[in-house]
Amino acid sequence: MSQITFKGEKVTTYGDLPAKDERAPHFELVKSDLSTATLNDFKGKRVVMNIFPSIDTGVCATSVRNFNQRASDLKNTVVLCISRDLPFAQQRFVNDEGLENVINLSDFKERNFGKDYGLEMLDGPLEGLLSRVVIVLDENGNVIHSQQVPDIAEEPDYLAALKTLL
């Protein structure tokens, strides 16, 4: 288990993030059209996983906008924005913002992703939601970067994450 904070208050997460050079755990998440996406769907591509509690918060929305803009020029790279929001809310946000370079995925149905990746919040005001994390995978699905953001109210280190793909 890891400790993070939410506005200075301690929060415990389910476990540890996948380690560098480790194969990312399999996942099944819900796409905007309610079909299922798996890690295998992105085989052969570099993957940036932008994981957050809810698209309807300022910092989460900012991270989606930033990754949409910053990763748009990266070759063979997809940005997955993952939360437990309903796919309808995720799609509304992307449509309202005119974002075209991110893929929204939801863990609302199975709720295994947060546990398998060690980032579900076990206590605190956002208990049961996903913590703010960025994980970058190479074309083979191996972790090349991960960051558990120390405080949920802070943005991730975009440059550190994207630098691994340059």
Short mmCIF file of N, CA, C and O in Angstrom, two decimals, residues 136 145 147 157-165:
data_model
loop_
_atom_site.label_atom_id
_atom_site.label_comp_id
_atom_site.label_asym_id
_atom_site.label_seq_id
_atom_site.Cartn_x
_atom_site.Cartn_y
_atom_site.Cartn_z
N VAL A 136 3.52 5.04 -18.44
CA VAL A 136 3.87 5.01 -19.87
C VAL A 136 4.39 3.61 -20.19
O VAL A 136 5.24 3.08 -19.46
N HIS A 145 7.77 4.24 -17.55
CA HIS A 145 7.66 5.39 -16.63
C HIS A 145 6.38 5.24 -15.83
O HIS A 145 5.36 4.79 -16.34
N GLN A 147 4.32 7.46 -12.42
CA GLN A 147 4.32 8.50 -11.39
C GLN A 147 3.00 8.45 -10.63
O GLN A 147 1.93 8.59 -11.22
N ASP A 157 3.56 15.23 -13.67
CA ASP A 157 4.74 15.77 -14.34
C ASP A 157 4.68 15.34 -15.81
O ASP A 157 5.18 14.28 -16.18
N TYR A 158 4.05 16.17 -16.64
CA TYR A 158 3.87 15.84 -18.05
C TYR A 158 5.19 15.62 -18.76
O TYR A 158 5.35 14.67 -19.53
N LEU A 159 6.14 16.51 -18.52
CA LEU A 159 7.42 16.44 -19.21
C LEU A 159 8.16 15.14 -18.90
O LEU A 159 8.69 14.48 -19.81
N ALA A 160 8.18 14.73 -17.64
CA ALA A 160 8.86 13.49 -17.26
C ALA A 160 8.23 12.29 -17.99
O ALA A 160 8.94 11.39 -18.45
N ALA A 161 6.92 12.28 -18.07
CA ALA A 161 6.24 11.18 -18.72
C ALA A 161 6.52 11.15 -20.22
O ALA A 161 6.89 10.10 -20.78
N LEU A 162 6.39 12.28 -20.86
CA LEU A 162 6.54 12.34 -22.32
C LEU A 162 7.99 12.24 -22.77
O LEU A 162 8.27 11.79 -23.88
N LYS A 163 8.92 12.64 -21.91
CA LYS A 163 10.35 12.57 -22.24
C LYS A 163 10.78 11.13 -22.52
O LYS A 163 11.67 10.88 -23.31
N THR A 164 10.11 10.17 -21.88
CA THR A 164 10.46 8.75 -22.09
C THR A 164 10.10 8.28 -23.49
O THR A 164 10.54 7.22 -23.91
N LEU A 165 9.31 9.09 -24.21
CA LEU A 165 8.87 8.71 -25.56
C LEU A 165 9.62 9.44 -26.66
O LEU A 165 9.36 9.22 -27.85
#
